[in-house]
């Protein structure tokens, strides 16, 4: 009986690992084709496995949000001109939602301990693989496999230019993704998940070490968010509150944060010296895109389409204000002409461009109440993870954004359940009603 149960239990575990890899690799059919086709087989399998949840609160709410965004887009400029591309974008939104929900339900089938164990293993594999990639001929092998899949031949010069701008003279790892930011984002969320859910003592220290190593290997500012998340965990905590608890937590946070901040300062000075020089001189167009450039571009589009933006899938309608803004900021023309369509790198700017002021208000309000309906309490950890996602990704109707959103919802729900059980055990009423030591309280997360 025990062996049969373990064999049955290993099926969703294997499915989860394969699915997450397929989502991370994110292979499209072409540069402008169907996104994340690599996850399609697992999304279909997951759709069958979770067919009984097709009318659940999570599924209906997610589809209604997609319909609301599509309705806002139909109210945008040039209805007939962009009707077909908006319909295709709506289809992408539904496809993305299917992947996101499947991933959410898969994650929900595991306990906090299982999720943290997987996160730790994945972090180690990614770090080791990235080191091998940038120090061995593995980089050429990865490029020869991934470049045709992602259509990066013309894009290679731009990526190399960005890599050269960051110290040590080594390339930055892509590790089976299209660019370093994808690798760094996945690593950042794994580290945050590990720090958030791990019940082990010393998990904060290990998470901090992982974050520093990730910063060294990837040399991407995205990993700084992981350090911030870990630091906030020491100051804000997640359990019982009280004056003594807060004082102890702040003291421990200072003991950990001060040397970490000092080390990070010297580390960042060395790693990003060339990049910082380019930023201050205005020559680093990657940083320009990702920071103030996106905001200026969004405001330029908002001035022309204030109410409902240009609509999802209708980025061509924003060609003139976007390109004029980027060129005015000193970004080279060859980069603007190649990247103007997909270099909006934060959620607020993307919402303003695609949905305008009224559509943005609808989207953010709906998303807030939808999330609250699913997970209940949204702690500072959930808010912080959402802010990290919003600062590093923008295409809110694409698989990449939606899968990360549902991962945040999934681990937040797991954390809430974990906290509820812990509080029930440690309160006087919980102790009275709890089982005997021979029958400890357990919560089954397996839904298969």
Short mmCIF file of C-alpha atoms in Angstrom, two decimals:
data_model
loop_
_atom_site.label_atom_id
_atom_site.label_comp_id
_atom_site.label_asym_id
_atom_site.label_seq_id
_atom_site.Cartn_x
_atom_site.Cartn_y
_atom_site.Cartn_z
CA UNK A 1 0.00 0.00 0.00
CA UNK A 2 2.82 2.40 0.92
CA UNK A 3 4.74 1.84 -2.33
CA UNK A 4 1.58 2.21 -4.42
CA UNK A 5 0.76 5.50 -2.68
CA UNK A 6 4.29 6.84 -3.22
CA UNK A 7 4.15 5.88 -6.91
CA UNK A 8 0.80 7.64 -7.32
CA UNK A 9 2.12 10.67 -5.44
CA UNK A 10 5.17 10.90 -7.71
CA UNK A 11 3.00 11.45 -10.81
CA UNK A 12 1.89 15.03 -9.96
CA UNK A 13 5.40 15.77 -8.68
CA UNK A 14 6.93 14.75 -12.03
CA UNK A 15 4.20 16.64 -13.86
CA UNK A 16 4.91 19.79 -11.80
CA UNK A 17 8.64 19.65 -12.50
CA UNK A 18 8.14 19.19 -16.25
CA UNK A 19 5.46 21.91 -16.35
CA UNK A 20 7.57 24.47 -14.50
CA UNK A 21 10.53 23.75 -16.80
CA UNK A 22 8.28 24.20 -19.84
CA UNK A 23 7.04 27.53 -18.45
CA UNK A 24 10.55 28.71 -17.60
CA UNK A 25 12.05 27.86 -21.00
CA UNK A 26 9.11 29.67 -22.65
CA UNK A 27 9.71 28.60 -26.26
CA UNK A 28 7.35 30.36 -28.73
CA UNK A 29 6.41 29.13 -32.19
CA UNK A 30 8.30 32.12 -33.61
CA UNK A 31 9.39 35.59 -32.56
CA UNK A 32 5.85 36.91 -33.11
CA UNK A 33 3.97 33.62 -32.97
CA UNK A 34 2.12 31.72 -30.25
CA UNK A 35 3.95 32.36 -26.94
CA UNK A 36 5.08 29.64 -24.56
CA UNK A 37 4.16 26.77 -26.85
CA UNK A 38 6.55 24.68 -24.74
CA UNK A 39 3.95 24.61 -21.97
CA UNK A 40 1.04 23.72 -24.24
CA UNK A 41 1.15 19.90 -23.81
CA UNK A 42 1.25 20.26 -20.04
CA UNK A 43 -1.53 22.85 -20.10
CA UNK A 44 -3.71 20.40 -22.02
CA UNK A 45 -2.88 17.56 -19.61
CA UNK A 46 -3.48 19.88 -16.68
CA UNK A 47 -6.78 21.00 -18.19
CA UNK A 48 -7.93 17.38 -18.24
CA UNK A 49 -6.62 16.71 -14.73
CA UNK A 50 -8.38 19.77 -13.33
CA UNK A 51 -11.48 19.59 -15.50
CA UNK A 52 -13.68 19.45 -12.40
CA UNK A 53 -12.42 22.94 -11.50
CA UNK A 54 -13.48 24.52 -14.78
CA UNK A 55 -16.38 26.28 -13.03
CA UNK A 56 -14.47 27.10 -9.86
CA UNK A 57 -14.20 30.58 -8.39
CA UNK A 58 -10.62 30.92 -9.61
CA UNK A 59 -11.41 29.92 -13.20
CA UNK A 60 -14.57 32.00 -13.63
CA UNK A 61 -12.97 35.07 -12.05
CA UNK A 62 -9.88 34.84 -14.27
CA UNK A 63 -11.96 34.50 -17.45
CA UNK A 64 -14.15 37.45 -16.44
CA UNK A 65 -11.02 39.58 -15.98
CA UNK A 66 -9.86 38.62 -19.47
CA UNK A 67 -13.30 39.51 -20.87
CA UNK A 68 -13.19 42.85 -19.05
CA UNK A 69 -9.78 43.70 -20.51
CA UNK A 70 -11.01 42.70 -23.97
CA UNK A 71 -14.10 44.91 -23.58
CA UNK A 72 -11.89 47.87 -22.59
CA UNK A 73 -9.74 47.19 -25.64
CA UNK A 74 -12.79 47.23 -27.92
CA UNK A 75 -13.52 50.73 -26.65
CA UNK A 76 -10.02 51.86 -27.64
CA UNK A 77 -9.10 53.70 -30.81
CA UNK A 78 -9.80 52.42 -34.34
CA UNK A 79 -12.25 49.61 -33.58
CA UNK A 80 -12.35 47.99 -37.03
CA UNK A 81 -8.67 48.48 -37.84
CA UNK A 82 -7.44 46.54 -34.85
CA UNK A 83 -10.37 44.20 -34.17
CA UNK A 84 -8.57 41.10 -35.46
CA UNK A 85 -5.32 41.65 -33.53
CA UNK A 86 -7.28 42.43 -30.36
CA UNK A 87 -9.21 39.20 -30.79
CA UNK A 88 -5.91 37.32 -31.18
CA UNK A 89 -4.57 39.03 -28.05
CA UNK A 90 -7.73 37.98 -26.19
CA UNK A 91 -7.10 34.42 -27.30
CA UNK A 92 -3.55 34.73 -25.96
CA UNK A 93 -4.99 36.01 -22.68
CA UNK A 94 -7.25 32.95 -22.36
CA UNK A 95 -4.37 30.63 -23.29
CA UNK A 96 -2.16 32.33 -20.71
CA UNK A 97 -4.89 32.01 -18.09
CA UNK A 98 -5.20 28.27 -18.78
CA UNK A 99 -1.44 27.85 -18.21
CA UNK A 100 -1.53 30.05 -15.11
CA UNK A 101 -4.47 28.26 -13.51
CA UNK A 102 -2.97 24.84 -14.25
CA UNK A 103 0.29 25.91 -12.65
CA UNK A 104 -1.59 27.37 -9.66
CA UNK A 105 -3.56 24.19 -9.04
CA UNK A 106 -0.41 22.11 -9.46
CA UNK A 107 1.43 24.16 -6.86
CA UNK A 108 -1.58 23.94 -4.54
CA UNK A 109 -1.22 20.15 -4.47
CA UNK A 110 1.99 20.45 -2.42
CA UNK A 111 2.76 21.48 1.12
CA UNK A 112 4.94 24.42 2.10
CA UNK A 113 7.76 22.02 2.96
CA UNK A 114 7.60 20.36 -0.46
CA UNK A 115 7.55 23.69 -2.30
CA UNK A 116 10.59 24.98 -0.40
CA UNK A 117 12.49 21.74 -1.03
CA UNK A 118 11.81 22.00 -4.75
CA UNK A 119 12.77 25.70 -4.72
CA UNK A 120 16.09 24.99 -3.01
CA UNK A 121 16.98 22.22 -5.47
CA UNK A 122 15.98 24.39 -8.44
CA UNK A 123 18.07 27.33 -7.14
CA UNK A 124 21.16 25.14 -6.81
CA UNK A 125 20.67 23.63 -10.28
CA UNK A 126 20.22 27.04 -11.88
CA UNK A 127 23.26 28.53 -10.15
CA UNK A 128 25.49 25.59 -11.03
CA UNK A 129 24.20 25.49 -14.60
CA UNK A 130 24.73 29.23 -15.04
CA UNK A 131 28.32 28.99 -13.76
CA UNK A 132 29.02 26.20 -16.23
CA UNK A 133 27.43 28.19 -19.02
CA UNK A 134 29.56 31.32 -18.57
CA UNK A 135 32.85 29.53 -17.86
CA UNK A 136 32.75 26.59 -20.30
CA UNK A 137 31.85 25.93 -23.97
CA UNK A 138 28.32 25.16 -22.76
CA UNK A 139 27.44 28.75 -23.71
CA UNK A 140 27.94 27.97 -27.42
CA UNK A 141 25.85 24.83 -27.11
CA UNK A 142 23.01 26.73 -25.46
CA UNK A 143 23.14 29.47 -28.09
CA UNK A 144 23.07 26.98 -30.94
CA UNK A 145 19.94 25.37 -29.47
CA UNK A 146 18.05 28.41 -28.17
CA UNK A 147 18.80 31.08 -30.78
CA UNK A 148 16.82 29.36 -33.59
CA UNK A 149 13.93 28.69 -31.19
CA UNK A 150 13.71 32.31 -30.05
CA UNK A 151 14.77 33.90 -33.34
CA UNK A 152 17.65 35.76 -31.71
CA UNK A 153 20.05 35.96 -34.65
CA UNK A 154 19.33 39.65 -35.32
CA UNK A 155 18.93 40.30 -31.60
CA UNK A 156 22.32 38.82 -30.66
CA UNK A 157 24.26 42.05 -31.23
CA UNK A 158 22.00 44.00 -28.88
CA UNK A 159 22.24 41.33 -26.16
CA UNK A 160 26.03 41.14 -26.47
CA UNK A 161 26.26 44.91 -26.15
CA UNK A 162 24.38 44.74 -22.87
CA UNK A 163 26.50 41.90 -21.55
CA UNK A 164 29.75 43.72 -22.32
CA UNK A 165 28.54 46.63 -20.19
CA UNK A 166 28.65 44.50 -17.04
CA UNK A 167 32.01 43.66 -15.44
CA UNK A 168 34.34 40.67 -15.38
CA UNK A 169 34.40 40.34 -19.16
CA UNK A 170 32.14 37.24 -19.02
CA UNK A 171 28.82 36.84 -20.72
CA UNK A 172 25.72 36.76 -18.59
CA UNK A 173 23.86 33.45 -18.39
CA UNK A 174 20.73 32.78 -20.41
CA UNK A 175 20.53 29.15 -19.23
CA UNK A 176 18.03 27.87 -21.80
CA UNK A 177 16.04 31.10 -21.91
CA UNK A 178 16.05 33.91 -24.45
CA UNK A 179 17.89 36.42 -22.28
CA UNK A 180 19.44 36.94 -18.85
CA UNK A 181 16.49 38.83 -17.39
CA UNK A 182 14.31 35.70 -17.73
CA UNK A 183 16.89 33.63 -15.88
CA UNK A 184 17.32 36.29 -13.20
CA UNK A 185 13.58 36.67 -12.71
CA UNK A 186 13.02 32.94 -12.26
CA UNK A 187 15.93 32.75 -9.80
CA UNK A 188 14.64 35.78 -7.89
CA UNK A 189 11.18 34.26 -7.42
CA UNK A 190 12.61 30.90 -6.38
CA UNK A 191 14.75 32.58 -3.73
CA UNK A 192 11.82 34.66 -2.47
CA UNK A 193 9.61 31.56 -2.34
CA UNK A 194 12.26 29.68 -0.38
CA UNK A 195 12.68 32.56 2.10
CA UNK A 196 8.89 32.96 2.40
CA UNK A 197 7.84 29.36 3.00
CA UNK A 198 10.86 27.53 4.43
CA UNK A 199 10.29 26.25 7.99
CA UNK A 200 13.98 25.50 8.51
CA UNK A 201 16.19 27.46 10.85
CA UNK A 202 18.79 29.41 8.98
CA UNK A 203 16.65 29.62 5.84
CA UNK A 204 17.06 33.41 5.80
CA UNK A 205 20.86 33.12 5.79
CA UNK A 206 20.79 30.51 3.03
CA UNK A 207 18.38 32.61 0.97
CA UNK A 208 20.70 35.61 1.37
CA UNK A 209 23.67 33.54 0.22
CA UNK A 210 21.67 32.32 -2.80
CA UNK A 211 20.74 35.91 -3.67
CA UNK A 212 24.33 37.17 -3.46
CA UNK A 213 25.58 34.23 -5.54
CA UNK A 214 22.82 34.87 -8.06
CA UNK A 215 23.85 38.52 -8.28
CA UNK A 216 27.45 37.50 -8.87
CA UNK A 217 26.59 34.95 -11.55
CA UNK A 218 23.75 36.71 -13.40
CA UNK A 219 24.91 40.27 -12.80
CA UNK A 220 21.31 41.40 -13.15
CA UNK A 221 19.76 44.09 -10.93
CA UNK A 222 16.64 41.91 -10.68
CA UNK A 223 18.40 39.83 -7.99
CA UNK A 224 18.56 42.94 -5.80
CA UNK A 225 14.80 42.51 -5.31
CA UNK A 226 15.48 39.13 -3.67
CA UNK A 227 17.87 40.78 -1.19
CA UNK A 228 15.23 43.42 -0.43
CA UNK A 229 12.59 40.71 0.12
CA UNK A 230 14.88 38.81 2.51
CA UNK A 231 15.71 42.00 4.42
CA UNK A 232 12.03 42.91 4.76
CA UNK A 233 11.41 39.44 6.15
CA UNK A 234 13.69 40.20 9.07
CA UNK A 235 12.14 43.57 9.86
CA UNK A 236 8.47 42.76 9.21
CA UNK A 237 8.35 39.03 9.91
CA UNK A 238 5.33 36.88 9.26
CA UNK A 239 4.29 35.37 12.53
CA UNK A 240 3.38 36.58 15.99
CA UNK A 241 3.76 40.26 16.70
CA UNK A 242 4.56 42.12 19.86
CA UNK A 243 7.01 44.65 21.20
CA UNK A 244 9.65 42.13 22.27
CA UNK A 245 9.21 40.14 19.07
CA UNK A 246 9.61 43.24 16.92
CA UNK A 247 12.69 44.42 18.83
CA UNK A 248 14.35 41.02 18.50
CA UNK A 249 13.47 40.87 14.83
CA UNK A 250 14.86 44.33 14.14
CA UNK A 251 18.05 43.52 15.99
CA UNK A 252 18.51 40.32 14.03
CA UNK A 253 17.67 42.17 10.84
CA UNK A 254 20.38 44.74 11.50
CA UNK A 255 22.94 42.05 12.29
CA UNK A 256 22.18 40.39 8.96
CA UNK A 257 21.45 43.48 6.87
CA UNK A 258 24.42 45.70 7.74
CA UNK A 259 27.20 43.37 6.54
CA UNK A 260 25.02 42.27 3.62
CA UNK A 261 24.46 45.89 2.54
CA UNK A 262 28.15 46.71 2.88
CA UNK A 263 29.11 43.63 0.89
CA UNK A 264 26.45 44.40 -1.72
CA UNK A 265 27.73 47.97 -2.08
CA UNK A 266 31.26 46.85 -2.97
CA UNK A 267 29.89 43.99 -5.07
CA UNK A 268 27.60 46.27 -7.06
CA UNK A 269 30.34 48.85 -7.51
CA UNK A 270 32.54 46.23 -9.18
CA UNK A 271 29.85 44.42 -11.12
CA UNK A 272 27.96 47.39 -12.45
CA UNK A 273 30.72 49.96 -12.79
CA UNK A 274 30.57 49.89 -16.59
CA UNK A 275 26.78 49.75 -16.57
CA UNK A 276 26.52 52.65 -14.11
CA UNK A 277 28.90 54.70 -16.25
CA UNK A 278 26.69 54.08 -19.27
CA UNK A 279 23.54 54.95 -17.31
CA UNK A 280 24.94 58.27 -16.07
CA UNK A 281 26.14 59.15 -19.55
CA UNK A 282 22.79 58.23 -21.11
CA UNK A 283 24.40 55.59 -23.33
CA UNK A 284 22.79 52.51 -21.76
CA UNK A 285 19.57 52.22 -23.72
CA UNK A 286 18.60 48.99 -21.94
CA UNK A 287 18.38 50.84 -18.63
CA UNK A 288 16.63 53.74 -20.37
CA UNK A 289 13.95 51.38 -21.70
CA UNK A 290 13.44 49.72 -18.33
CA UNK A 291 13.27 52.85 -16.18
CA UNK A 292 12.25 56.38 -17.09
CA UNK A 293 12.01 55.57 -20.81
CA UNK A 294 8.98 53.34 -20.28
CA UNK A 295 7.27 56.04 -18.21
CA UNK A 296 7.90 58.79 -20.74
CA UNK A 297 6.68 56.55 -23.52
CA UNK A 298 3.53 55.63 -21.58
CA UNK A 299 2.72 59.28 -20.87
CA UNK A 300 3.21 60.10 -24.54
CA UNK A 301 0.67 57.43 -25.51
CA UNK A 302 -1.70 58.48 -22.70
CA UNK A 303 -1.77 62.04 -24.00
CA UNK A 304 -3.14 60.75 -27.32
CA UNK A 305 -5.36 57.91 -26.02
CA UNK A 306 -6.35 58.95 -22.47
CA UNK A 307 -9.40 56.80 -21.71
CA UNK A 308 -8.81 53.26 -23.01
CA UNK A 309 -5.30 53.37 -24.50
CA UNK A 310 -4.55 51.50 -27.71
CA UNK A 311 -6.03 48.15 -26.62
CA UNK A 312 -4.29 44.82 -26.13
CA UNK A 313 -2.55 43.58 -29.24
CA UNK A 314 -2.75 47.03 -30.83
CA UNK A 315 0.76 48.23 -30.04
CA UNK A 316 1.16 49.36 -33.69
CA UNK A 317 -1.26 52.17 -32.94
CA UNK A 318 1.34 53.58 -30.55
CA UNK A 319 4.23 53.45 -33.04
CA UNK A 320 4.68 57.19 -33.45
CA UNK A 321 4.56 58.33 -29.78
CA UNK A 322 6.69 55.37 -28.64
CA UNK A 323 9.44 55.67 -31.24
CA UNK A 324 9.57 59.46 -31.03
CA UNK A 325 9.94 59.27 -27.25
CA UNK A 326 12.71 56.65 -27.36
CA UNK A 327 14.64 58.53 -30.04
CA UNK A 328 14.36 61.77 -28.05
CA UNK A 329 15.97 59.98 -25.08
CA UNK A 330 19.09 59.17 -27.10
CA UNK A 331 18.39 55.50 -27.79
CA UNK A 332 20.06 54.42 -31.08
CA UNK A 333 17.70 54.16 -34.02
CA UNK A 334 18.65 50.52 -34.77
CA UNK A 335 17.56 49.54 -31.28
CA UNK A 336 14.36 51.59 -31.38
CA UNK A 337 13.28 50.12 -34.71
CA UNK A 338 13.89 46.56 -33.50
CA UNK A 339 12.72 46.78 -29.89
CA UNK A 340 10.05 49.47 -29.65
CA UNK A 341 7.22 46.92 -29.59
CA UNK A 342 8.44 44.86 -26.63
CA UNK A 343 10.55 47.07 -24.39
CA UNK A 344 7.85 48.32 -22.03
CA UNK A 345 9.32 46.69 -18.94
CA UNK A 346 6.96 47.52 -16.07
CA UNK A 347 3.27 46.94 -15.44
CA UNK A 348 2.09 50.54 -14.78
CA UNK A 349 3.50 51.76 -18.10
CA UNK A 350 2.02 48.79 -19.96
CA UNK A 351 -1.43 49.30 -18.42
CA UNK A 352 -1.44 52.99 -19.35
CA UNK A 353 -0.45 52.21 -22.93
CA UNK A 354 -2.81 49.30 -23.53
CA UNK A 355 -5.80 50.22 -21.34
CA UNK A 356 -5.59 53.96 -20.70
CA UNK A 357 -6.73 55.57 -17.46
CA UNK A 358 -10.19 53.98 -17.15
CA UNK A 359 -9.02 50.53 -18.22
CA UNK A 360 -6.12 50.65 -15.76
CA UNK A 361 -8.48 51.54 -12.89
CA UNK A 362 -10.73 48.62 -13.84
CA UNK A 363 -7.87 46.14 -14.14
CA UNK A 364 -6.15 46.99 -10.84
CA UNK A 365 -9.37 47.08 -8.82
CA UNK A 366 -10.63 43.81 -10.27
CA UNK A 367 -7.26 42.12 -9.75
CA UNK A 368 -7.15 43.21 -6.10
CA UNK A 369 -10.61 41.88 -5.20
CA UNK A 370 -10.06 38.73 -7.26
CA UNK A 371 -6.84 37.99 -5.38
CA UNK A 372 -8.47 38.68 -2.02
CA UNK A 373 -11.33 36.32 -2.90
CA UNK A 374 -8.86 33.50 -3.60
CA UNK A 375 -6.24 33.87 -0.86
CA UNK A 376 -7.95 36.00 1.79
CA UNK A 377 -5.28 37.93 3.66
CA UNK A 378 -2.53 39.39 1.46
CA UNK A 379 0.53 39.86 3.65
CA UNK A 380 3.46 42.12 2.91
CA UNK A 381 5.16 39.16 1.22
CA UNK A 382 2.40 38.84 -1.38
CA UNK A 383 2.38 42.58 -2.03
CA UNK A 384 6.16 42.64 -2.37
CA UNK A 385 6.20 39.74 -4.82
CA UNK A 386 3.52 41.47 -6.90
CA UNK A 387 5.57 44.69 -6.90
CA UNK A 388 8.65 42.74 -8.01
CA UNK A 389 6.65 41.20 -10.84
CA UNK A 390 5.21 44.59 -11.79
CA UNK A 391 8.67 46.16 -11.89
CA UNK A 392 10.24 43.43 -14.04
CA UNK A 393 7.45 42.32 -16.42
CA UNK A 394 4.77 44.18 -18.28
CA UNK A 395 2.78 42.06 -20.76
CA UNK A 396 -0.09 41.37 -18.37
CA UNK A 397 -1.99 39.26 -20.92
CA UNK A 398 1.00 37.03 -21.79
CA UNK A 399 1.88 33.62 -20.30
CA UNK A 400 5.04 34.89 -18.62
CA UNK A 401 3.26 37.52 -16.56
CA UNK A 402 0.16 35.48 -15.75
CA UNK A 403 2.10 32.37 -14.68
CA UNK A 404 4.15 34.43 -12.23
CA UNK A 405 1.00 36.08 -10.93
CA UNK A 406 -0.65 32.71 -10.27
CA UNK A 407 2.55 31.42 -8.65
CA UNK A 408 2.38 34.39 -6.25
CA UNK A 409 -1.27 33.61 -5.51
CA UNK A 410 -0.46 29.93 -5.02
CA UNK A 411 2.41 30.35 -2.57
CA UNK A 412 0.52 33.10 -0.71
CA UNK A 413 -2.39 30.73 -0.21
CA UNK A 414 -0.04 27.99 0.98
CA UNK A 415 1.57 30.44 3.42
CA UNK A 416 -1.84 31.51 4.76
CA UNK A 417 -2.85 27.88 5.33
CA UNK A 418 0.46 27.19 7.04
CA UNK A 419 0.01 30.22 9.32
CA UNK A 420 -3.58 29.25 10.16
CA UNK A 421 -2.54 25.73 11.22
CA UNK A 422 0.40 27.09 13.25
CA UNK A 423 -1.79 29.61 15.09
CA UNK A 424 -4.42 26.94 15.79
CA UNK A 425 -1.79 24.69 17.36
CA UNK A 426 -0.19 27.41 19.47
CA UNK A 427 -3.30 29.14 20.83
CA UNK A 428 -4.83 27.79 24.08
CA UNK A 429 -8.03 26.78 22.29
CA UNK A 430 -6.02 25.10 19.57
CA UNK A 431 -4.01 23.17 22.12
CA UNK A 432 -7.18 21.96 23.81
CA UNK A 433 -8.77 20.87 20.56
CA UNK A 434 -5.62 19.43 18.95
CA UNK A 435 -5.01 15.74 18.69
CA UNK A 436 -2.74 13.77 20.91
CA UNK A 437 0.99 13.59 20.25
CA UNK A 438 0.53 10.21 18.62
CA UNK A 439 -1.86 11.82 16.10
CA UNK A 440 -0.44 15.22 15.15
CA UNK A 441 -2.43 17.66 13.10
CA UNK A 442 -1.76 17.24 9.39
CA UNK A 443 -3.07 19.01 6.35
CA UNK A 444 -3.34 17.15 3.07
CA UNK A 445 -2.41 19.17 0.04
CA UNK A 446 -2.66 16.35 -2.45
CA UNK A 447 -5.70 16.77 -4.65
CA UNK A 448 -5.12 13.90 -7.01
#
